[in-house]
Amino acid sequence: MSFTIRDHKLRQQSRVVEQIGSPYTGGAFTAVPKIAVMHFTAGASGRSSAEWFRNPANPGSSAHVVVDRDGSVIQCVGFDTRAQHAGRSRWRNRAGVQLSGLNAASFGIELANWGHLRASGSGWVSQSGVAIADPVIATHRNGNPDGSRTPIGWEPFLRVQLEAAAAIVRALVESYGVNEIVGHDDIAPVRKADPGPAFDMAWFRARVFGGRADDGDALSRVSAASGLNLRTGPGTQFAVTKLLAEGVLLEELEVDGNWLQVNVIDDSGRPSLTGWVHQRFTEPA
């Protein structure tokens, strides 16, 4: 399954996916977002959520894309426009910048899913009474939405749905340089529980980025027995400022082709120098 983006619209096999536009937006982005925020809808279907995003009774929520349980996709807001999906939120991004109000700095991806369930007899049902087979039994790390801190049921996400969502975020990586995936419960932990413990974030990040299963600091080490030149720019035409010994720890900042802009981390764990190195002679820390 693959998607592409052209003119800020999502395409599958060169055809624009179904569009159900929402009027609830924050206008054009002033800077290209680098973060994808994952949500569950807490609703019956992807279509019902997309329709809600344009309903006059809606107090103002929206998302860029909704992925239904069968992997079908509806786009509600263009990727050049802010969707109202994050609300009051805060996050320190990979560059160390503290962001508040993530609507202005992220894409919102909704997955059709009931989220947390309630016990009913010997099973579990959605908040509206829909029976859910084989739920994930877990405790949310921020505390369950019902206030408890003991395991409760959560609707599982289907593999076809997760694969579609991962393919969409890969398209955002390719088109806009998205480099971070977070949950709504990461950026608004007091208010929100989505996508919750049934969503395997480590697996999802690895599926999108091809092995990067964690959104912590992007660190690597020099992997060259003879050392690695730290340069003033991304190419051999730039001056060498230092020869870095094998094993030196590097914090990745930016990529330009095969070249990485890095901070050199000293023995105290602090950045000491900034420059460019060739990616071939580094390895994950």
mmCIF file of C-alpha atoms in Angstrom:
data_model
loop_
_atom_site.group_PDB
_atom_site.id
_atom_site.type_symbol
_atom_site.label_atom_id
_atom_site.label_comp_id
_atom_site.label_asym_id
_atom_site.label_seq_id
_atom_site.Cartn_x
_atom_site.Cartn_y
_atom_site.Cartn_z
ATOM 1 C CA MET A 1 0.000 0.000 0.000
ATOM 2 C CA SER A 2 1.433 3.362 -0.978
ATOM 3 C CA PHE A 3 0.331 6.979 -1.149
ATOM 4 C CA THR A 4 1.707 10.118 -2.721
ATOM 5 C CA ILE A 5 0.905 13.778 -2.184
ATOM 6 C CA ARG A 6 0.441 16.378 -4.906
ATOM 7 C CA ASP A 7 -1.010 19.861 -4.518
ATOM 8 C CA HIS A 8 -1.402 19.040 -0.806
ATOM 9 C CA LYS A 9 -3.876 16.255 -1.584
ATOM 10 C CA LEU A 10 -3.355 12.602 -0.758
ATOM 11 C CA ARG A 11 -3.334 10.208 -3.697
ATOM 12 C CA GLN A 12 -3.520 6.429 -3.880
ATOM 13 C CA GLN A 13 -2.468 4.869 -7.192
ATOM 14 C CA SER A 14 -2.387 8.378 -8.684
ATOM 15 C CA ARG A 15 -6.012 9.060 -7.763
ATOM 16 C CA VAL A 16 -7.018 11.611 -5.133
ATOM 17 C CA VAL A 17 -8.528 9.879 -2.110
ATOM 18 C CA GLU A 18 -12.079 10.709 -1.133
ATOM 19 C CA GLN A 19 -12.413 14.316 0.027
ATOM 20 C CA ILE A 20 -14.897 15.373 2.714
ATOM 21 C CA GLY A 21 -13.753 18.887 3.473
ATOM 22 C CA SER A 22 -14.016 20.398 6.918
ATOM 23 C CA PRO A 23 -14.608 24.133 7.390
ATOM 24 C CA TYR A 24 -12.949 24.013 10.819
ATOM 25 C CA THR A 25 -9.364 24.976 10.104
ATOM 26 C CA GLY A 26 -6.797 27.446 11.350
ATOM 27 C CA GLY A 27 -5.786 28.803 7.957
ATOM 28 C CA ALA A 28 -2.556 28.181 6.078
ATOM 29 C CA PHE A 29 0.534 26.848 7.824
ATOM 30 C CA THR A 30 3.209 29.492 8.280
ATOM 31 C CA ALA A 31 5.920 26.818 8.415
ATOM 32 C CA VAL A 32 5.953 23.271 7.073
ATOM 33 C CA PRO A 33 5.061 20.845 9.905
ATOM 34 C CA LYS A 34 7.564 18.134 10.803
ATOM 35 C CA ILE A 35 5.353 16.251 13.271
ATOM 36 C CA ALA A 36 2.531 13.758 12.717
ATOM 37 C CA VAL A 37 0.069 13.368 15.590
ATOM 38 C CA MET A 38 -1.826 10.082 15.837
ATOM 39 C CA HIS A 39 -5.374 9.945 17.200
ATOM 40 C CA PHE A 40 -8.273 7.562 17.625
ATOM 41 C CA THR A 41 -11.726 8.862 16.731
ATOM 42 C CA ALA A 42 -13.703 7.243 19.581
ATOM 43 C CA GLY A 43 -16.374 6.780 16.908
ATOM 44 C CA ALA A 44 -18.253 4.214 14.875
ATOM 45 C CA SER A 45 -16.537 4.623 11.502
ATOM 46 C CA GLY A 46 -14.073 6.746 9.621
ATOM 47 C CA ARG A 47 -16.888 8.130 7.511
ATOM 48 C CA SER A 48 -18.973 9.156 10.508
ATOM 49 C CA SER A 49 -15.973 11.018 11.916
ATOM 50 C CA ALA A 50 -15.261 12.728 8.582
ATOM 51 C CA GLU A 51 -18.911 13.779 8.368
ATOM 52 C CA TRP A 52 -18.705 15.115 11.937
ATOM 53 C CA PHE A 53 -15.762 17.278 10.939
ATOM 54 C CA ARG A 54 -18.070 19.218 8.606
ATOM 55 C CA ASN A 55 -21.201 19.072 10.745
ATOM 56 C CA PRO A 56 -22.570 22.504 11.820
ATOM 57 C CA ALA A 57 -23.038 21.080 15.326
ATOM 58 C CA ASN A 58 -19.312 20.378 15.606
ATOM 59 C CA PRO A 59 -17.745 22.961 17.944
ATOM 60 C CA GLY A 60 -14.660 23.202 15.729
ATOM 61 C CA SER A 61 -12.624 19.971 15.507
ATOM 62 C CA SER A 62 -11.060 18.501 12.377
ATOM 63 C CA ALA A 63 -8.133 16.401 11.180
ATOM 64 C CA HIS A 64 -6.175 16.131 7.975
ATOM 65 C CA VAL A 65 -6.973 12.468 7.316
ATOM 66 C CA VAL A 66 -9.238 9.753 8.716
ATOM 67 C CA VAL A 67 -8.300 6.082 8.250
ATOM 68 C CA ASP A 68 -11.158 3.601 8.627
ATOM 69 C CA ARG A 69 -10.839 0.109 10.076
ATOM 70 C CA ASP A 70 -10.685 -1.439 6.594
ATOM 71 C CA GLY A 71 -7.816 0.852 5.559
ATOM 72 C CA SER A 72 -9.947 3.194 3.441
ATOM 73 C CA VAL A 73 -9.000 6.853 3.679
ATOM 74 C CA ILE A 74 -10.825 10.190 3.666
ATOM 75 C CA GLN A 75 -9.030 13.543 3.582
ATOM 76 C CA CYS A 76 -10.751 16.371 5.427
ATOM 77 C CA VAL A 77 -8.137 19.164 5.385
ATOM 78 C CA GLY A 78 -5.416 19.909 2.832
ATOM 79 C CA PHE A 79 -1.837 19.423 3.948
ATOM 80 C CA ASP A 80 -1.120 23.132 3.451
ATOM 81 C CA THR A 81 -3.739 24.058 6.067
ATOM 82 C CA ARG A 82 -3.945 23.757 9.843
ATOM 83 C CA ALA A 83 -6.462 21.216 11.105
ATOM 84 C CA GLN A 84 -8.016 21.632 14.555
ATOM 85 C CA HIS A 85 -6.905 18.277 15.975
ATOM 86 C CA ALA A 86 -4.449 18.984 18.803
ATOM 87 C CA GLY A 87 -6.079 21.616 21.002
ATOM 88 C CA ARG A 88 -4.142 22.790 24.046
ATOM 89 C CA SER A 89 -0.879 20.928 23.658
ATOM 90 C CA ARG A 90 2.859 21.128 24.228
ATOM 91 C CA TRP A 91 5.886 19.248 22.892
ATOM 92 C CA ARG A 92 9.656 19.632 22.704
ATOM 93 C CA ASN A 93 10.538 18.649 19.151
ATOM 94 C CA ARG A 94 13.624 16.798 17.937
ATOM 95 C CA ALA A 95 15.502 20.073 17.537
ATOM 96 C CA GLY A 96 14.856 20.844 21.199
ATOM 97 C CA VAL A 97 12.357 23.624 20.477
ATOM 98 C CA GLN A 98 9.431 23.861 22.895
ATOM 99 C CA LEU A 99 6.186 24.016 20.909
ATOM 100 C CA SER A 100 2.763 24.909 22.251
ATOM 101 C CA GLY A 101 -0.482 24.638 20.341
ATOM 102 C CA LEU A 102 0.489 21.784 18.004
ATOM 103 C CA ASN A 103 -2.243 22.606 15.483
ATOM 104 C CA ALA A 104 0.231 25.075 13.981
ATOM 105 C CA ALA A 105 3.104 22.584 13.797
ATOM 106 C CA SER A 106 1.685 19.156 12.973
ATOM 107 C CA PHE A 107 -0.470 16.978 10.757
ATOM 108 C CA GLY A 108 -3.394 15.178 12.416
ATOM 109 C CA ILE A 109 -4.112 11.541 11.490
ATOM 110 C CA GLU A 110 -7.282 9.983 12.913
ATOM 111 C CA LEU A 111 -7.835 6.221 13.072
ATOM 112 C CA ALA A 112 -11.378 4.913 13.450
ATOM 113 C CA ASN A 113 -11.347 3.194 16.844
ATOM 114 C CA TRP A 114 -13.544 3.274 19.939
ATOM 115 C CA GLY A 115 -10.596 3.687 22.283
ATOM 116 C CA HIS A 116 -11.222 2.737 25.911
ATOM 117 C CA LEU A 117 -14.057 0.326 26.623
ATOM 118 C CA ARG A 118 -16.296 -0.483 29.565
ATOM 119 C CA ALA A 119 -16.901 -3.867 31.100
ATOM 120 C CA SER A 120 -20.232 -5.505 30.295
ATOM 121 C CA GLY A 121 -20.933 -8.924 31.737
ATOM 122 C CA SER A 122 -17.979 -11.116 30.795
ATOM 123 C CA GLY A 123 -16.908 -8.881 27.900
ATOM 124 C CA TRP A 124 -16.159 -5.343 26.854
ATOM 125 C CA VAL A 125 -18.232 -2.810 24.921
ATOM 126 C CA SER A 126 -17.661 0.681 23.528
ATOM 127 C CA GLN A 127 -19.036 3.681 25.379
ATOM 128 C CA SER A 128 -22.062 3.443 23.065
ATOM 129 C CA GLY A 129 -22.587 -0.272 23.753
ATOM 130 C CA VAL A 130 -20.912 -1.920 20.730
ATOM 131 C CA ALA A 131 -19.386 -5.272 21.721
ATOM 132 C CA ILE A 132 -15.638 -5.524 21.005
ATOM 133 C CA ALA A 133 -14.046 -8.929 20.541
ATOM 134 C CA ASP A 134 -10.493 -9.628 21.758
ATOM 135 C CA PRO A 135 -9.797 -6.208 23.290
ATOM 136 C CA VAL A 136 -6.355 -5.144 24.444
ATOM 137 C CA ILE A 137 -6.334 -5.198 28.254
ATOM 138 C CA ALA A 138 -3.995 -2.498 29.498
ATOM 139 C CA THR A 139 -3.586 0.539 31.725
ATOM 140 C CA HIS A 140 -2.890 3.864 30.061
ATOM 141 C CA ARG A 141 0.471 5.222 31.175
ATOM 142 C CA ASN A 142 -1.162 8.585 31.982
ATOM 143 C CA GLY A 143 -4.060 6.993 33.832
ATOM 144 C CA ASN A 144 -7.236 5.628 32.259
ATOM 145 C CA PRO A 145 -9.940 8.019 31.017
ATOM 146 C CA ASP A 146 -12.333 6.610 33.629
ATOM 147 C CA GLY A 147 -9.923 7.652 36.377
ATOM 148 C CA SER A 148 -8.773 4.130 37.185
ATOM 149 C CA ARG A 149 -5.201 2.847 37.165
ATOM 150 C CA THR A 150 -5.934 -0.822 36.683
ATOM 151 C CA PRO A 151 -6.123 -2.658 33.326
ATOM 152 C CA ILE A 152 -9.203 -1.988 31.208
ATOM 153 C CA GLY A 153 -10.253 -2.915 27.667
ATOM 154 C CA TRP A 154 -9.221 -1.016 24.543
ATOM 155 C CA GLU A 155 -10.340 -1.680 20.984
ATOM 156 C CA PRO A 156 -7.453 -3.220 19.011
ATOM 157 C CA PHE A 157 -6.264 -1.546 15.828
ATOM 158 C CA LEU A 158 -6.437 -3.692 12.701
ATOM 159 C CA ARG A 159 -3.263 -4.388 10.728
ATOM 160 C CA VAL A 160 -4.737 -3.157 7.416
ATOM 161 C CA GLN A 161 -5.624 0.133 9.099
ATOM 162 C CA LEU A 162 -2.173 0.518 10.636
ATOM 163 C CA GLU A 163 -0.467 -0.242 7.320
ATOM 164 C CA ALA A 164 -2.574 2.410 5.580
ATOM 165 C CA ALA A 165 -1.770 4.962 8.292
ATOM 166 C CA ALA A 166 1.951 4.157 8.112
ATOM 167 C CA ALA A 167 1.909 4.572 4.340
ATOM 168 C CA ILE A 168 0.227 7.968 4.710
ATOM 169 C CA VAL A 169 2.827 9.163 7.199
ATOM 170 C CA ARG A 170 5.596 7.889 4.880
ATOM 171 C CA ALA A 171 4.099 10.119 2.188
ATOM 172 C CA LEU A 172 4.251 13.036 4.649
ATOM 173 C CA VAL A 173 7.898 12.188 5.301
ATOM 174 C CA GLU A 174 8.666 12.212 1.586
ATOM 175 C CA SER A 175 6.681 15.358 0.752
ATOM 176 C CA TYR A 176 7.189 17.542 3.805
ATOM 177 C CA GLY A 177 10.123 16.073 5.723
ATOM 178 C CA VAL A 178 8.108 14.883 8.715
ATOM 179 C CA ASN A 179 10.628 13.475 11.185
ATOM 180 C CA GLU A 180 8.607 12.845 14.339
ATOM 181 C CA ILE A 181 5.498 10.854 15.239
ATOM 182 C CA VAL A 182 3.687 11.405 18.535
ATOM 183 C CA GLY A 183 0.355 10.564 20.075
ATOM 184 C CA HIS A 184 -2.295 13.013 21.211
ATOM 185 C CA ASP A 185 -1.614 11.550 24.660
ATOM 186 C CA ASP A 186 2.015 12.671 24.339
ATOM 187 C CA ILE A 187 1.254 16.314 23.593
ATOM 188 C CA ALA A 188 -1.838 16.662 25.831
ATOM 189 C CA PRO A 189 -1.319 13.978 28.508
ATOM 190 C CA VAL A 190 -3.720 15.448 31.050
ATOM 191 C CA ARG A 191 -6.636 15.763 28.618
ATOM 192 C CA LYS A 192 -6.253 12.994 26.054
ATOM 193 C CA ALA A 193 -5.807 9.209 25.927
ATOM 194 C CA ASP A 194 -5.493 8.638 22.187
ATOM 195 C CA PRO A 195 -4.129 6.668 20.479
ATOM 196 C CA GLY A 196 -3.689 4.780 23.763
ATOM 197 C CA PRO A 197 -2.050 1.507 24.801
ATOM 198 C CA ALA A 198 -3.591 -0.555 21.984
ATOM 199 C CA PHE A 199 -1.536 1.478 19.494
ATOM 200 C CA ASP A 200 2.021 0.106 19.237
ATOM 201 C CA MET A 201 3.884 3.367 18.722
ATOM 202 C CA ALA A 202 7.321 1.738 18.578
ATOM 203 C CA TRP A 203 6.179 -0.620 15.805
ATOM 204 C CA PHE A 204 4.469 2.224 13.952
ATOM 205 C CA ARG A 205 7.498 4.511 14.039
ATOM 206 C CA ALA A 206 9.697 1.670 12.842
ATOM 207 C CA ARG A 207 7.226 0.937 10.030
ATOM 208 C CA VAL A 208 7.333 4.560 8.880
ATOM 209 C CA PHE A 209 11.000 5.351 9.342
ATOM 210 C CA GLY A 210 12.390 1.935 8.494
ATOM 211 C CA GLY A 211 13.707 0.996 11.900
ATOM 212 C CA ARG A 212 13.672 4.103 14.082
ATOM 213 C CA ALA A 213 11.427 2.887 16.868
ATOM 214 C CA ASP A 214 11.875 5.784 19.231
ATOM 215 C CA ASP A 215 11.447 9.519 18.940
ATOM 216 C CA GLY A 216 14.044 10.405 21.530
ATOM 217 C CA ASP A 217 17.354 12.075 20.750
ATOM 218 C CA ALA A 218 18.757 11.083 17.341
ATOM 219 C CA LEU A 219 22.262 9.966 18.295
ATOM 220 C CA SER A 220 24.996 8.246 16.327
ATOM 221 C CA ARG A 221 28.680 7.453 16.729
ATOM 222 C CA VAL A 222 31.708 7.855 14.502
ATOM 223 C CA SER A 223 32.400 4.511 12.839
ATOM 224 C CA ALA A 224 35.784 5.033 11.152
ATOM 225 C CA ALA A 225 39.021 3.586 12.543
ATOM 226 C CA SER A 226 41.063 6.415 11.008
ATOM 227 C CA GLY A 227 38.664 9.097 12.277
ATOM 228 C CA LEU A 228 36.034 11.254 10.576
ATOM 229 C CA ASN A 229 36.377 14.803 9.302
ATOM 230 C CA LEU A 230 34.018 17.376 10.780
ATOM 231 C CA ARG A 231 33.448 19.996 8.082
ATOM 232 C CA THR A 232 31.891 23.445 7.880
ATOM 233 C CA GLY A 233 29.365 22.344 5.248
ATOM 234 C CA PRO A 234 27.788 19.306 3.543
ATOM 235 C CA GLY A 235 30.566 18.312 1.107
ATOM 236 C CA THR A 236 34.272 17.637 0.711
ATOM 237 C CA GLN A 237 34.735 21.160 -0.694
ATOM 238 C CA PHE A 238 34.112 22.555 2.802
ATOM 239 C CA ALA A 239 36.928 23.077 5.288
ATOM 240 C CA VAL A 240 37.772 20.483 7.940
ATOM 241 C CA THR A 241 37.476 21.851 11.482
ATOM 242 C CA LYS A 242 38.355 18.699 13.408
ATOM 243 C CA LEU A 243 39.198 15.015 12.990
ATOM 244 C CA LEU A 244 36.760 13.083 15.167
ATOM 245 C CA ALA A 245 37.986 9.854 16.756
ATOM 246 C CA GLU A 246 36.151 6.573 16.334
ATOM 247 C CA GLY A 247 33.315 6.228 18.837
ATOM 248 C CA VAL A 248 32.703 9.943 19.352
ATOM 249 C CA LEU A 249 29.016 10.579 20.086
ATOM 250 C CA LEU A 250 27.066 12.772 17.635
ATOM 251 C CA GLU A 251 23.643 14.409 17.884
ATOM 252 C CA GLU A 252 21.953 14.488 14.465
ATOM 253 C CA LEU A 253 20.434 17.858 13.537
ATOM 254 C CA GLU A 254 19.812 17.951 9.788
ATOM 255 C CA VAL A 255 20.413 15.918 6.649
ATOM 256 C CA ASP A 256 21.562 17.066 3.209
ATOM 257 C CA GLY A 257 21.921 14.124 0.855
ATOM 258 C CA ASN A 258 24.554 11.806 2.395
ATOM 259 C CA TRP A 259 25.721 14.472 4.824
ATOM 260 C CA LEU A 260 24.599 15.003 8.417
ATOM 261 C CA GLN A 261 24.776 18.200 10.392
ATOM 262 C CA VAL A 262 25.685 17.189 13.934
ATOM 263 C CA ASN A 263 26.560 18.398 17.373
ATOM 264 C CA VAL A 264 29.665 16.723 18.755
ATOM 265 C CA ILE A 265 28.875 15.547 22.296
ATOM 266 C CA ASP A 266 31.736 15.938 24.783
ATOM 267 C CA ASP A 267 32.575 13.755 27.787
ATOM 268 C CA SER A 268 30.144 15.690 29.976
ATOM 269 C CA GLY A 269 27.272 14.907 27.571
ATOM 270 C CA ARG A 270 27.006 18.436 26.221
ATOM 271 C CA PRO A 271 27.308 19.715 22.627
ATOM 272 C CA SER A 272 30.794 21.117 22.025
ATOM 273 C CA LEU A 273 31.097 21.612 18.242
ATOM 274 C CA THR A 274 28.670 21.763 15.330
ATOM 275 C CA GLY A 275 29.519 20.718 11.792
ATOM 276 C CA TRP A 276 28.911 18.250 8.977
ATOM 277 C CA VAL A 277 30.007 14.618 8.595
ATOM 278 C CA HIS A 278 29.467 11.978 5.932
ATOM 279 C CA GLN A 279 26.669 9.619 6.961
ATOM 280 C CA ARG A 280 28.530 6.563 5.660
ATOM 281 C CA PHE A 281 31.012 6.760 8.511
ATOM 282 C CA THR A 282 28.470 6.886 11.336
ATOM 283 C CA GLU A 283 26.295 4.267 13.023
ATOM 284 C CA PRO A 284 23.311 4.469 15.395
ATOM 285 C CA ALA A 285 24.337 5.013 19.018
#
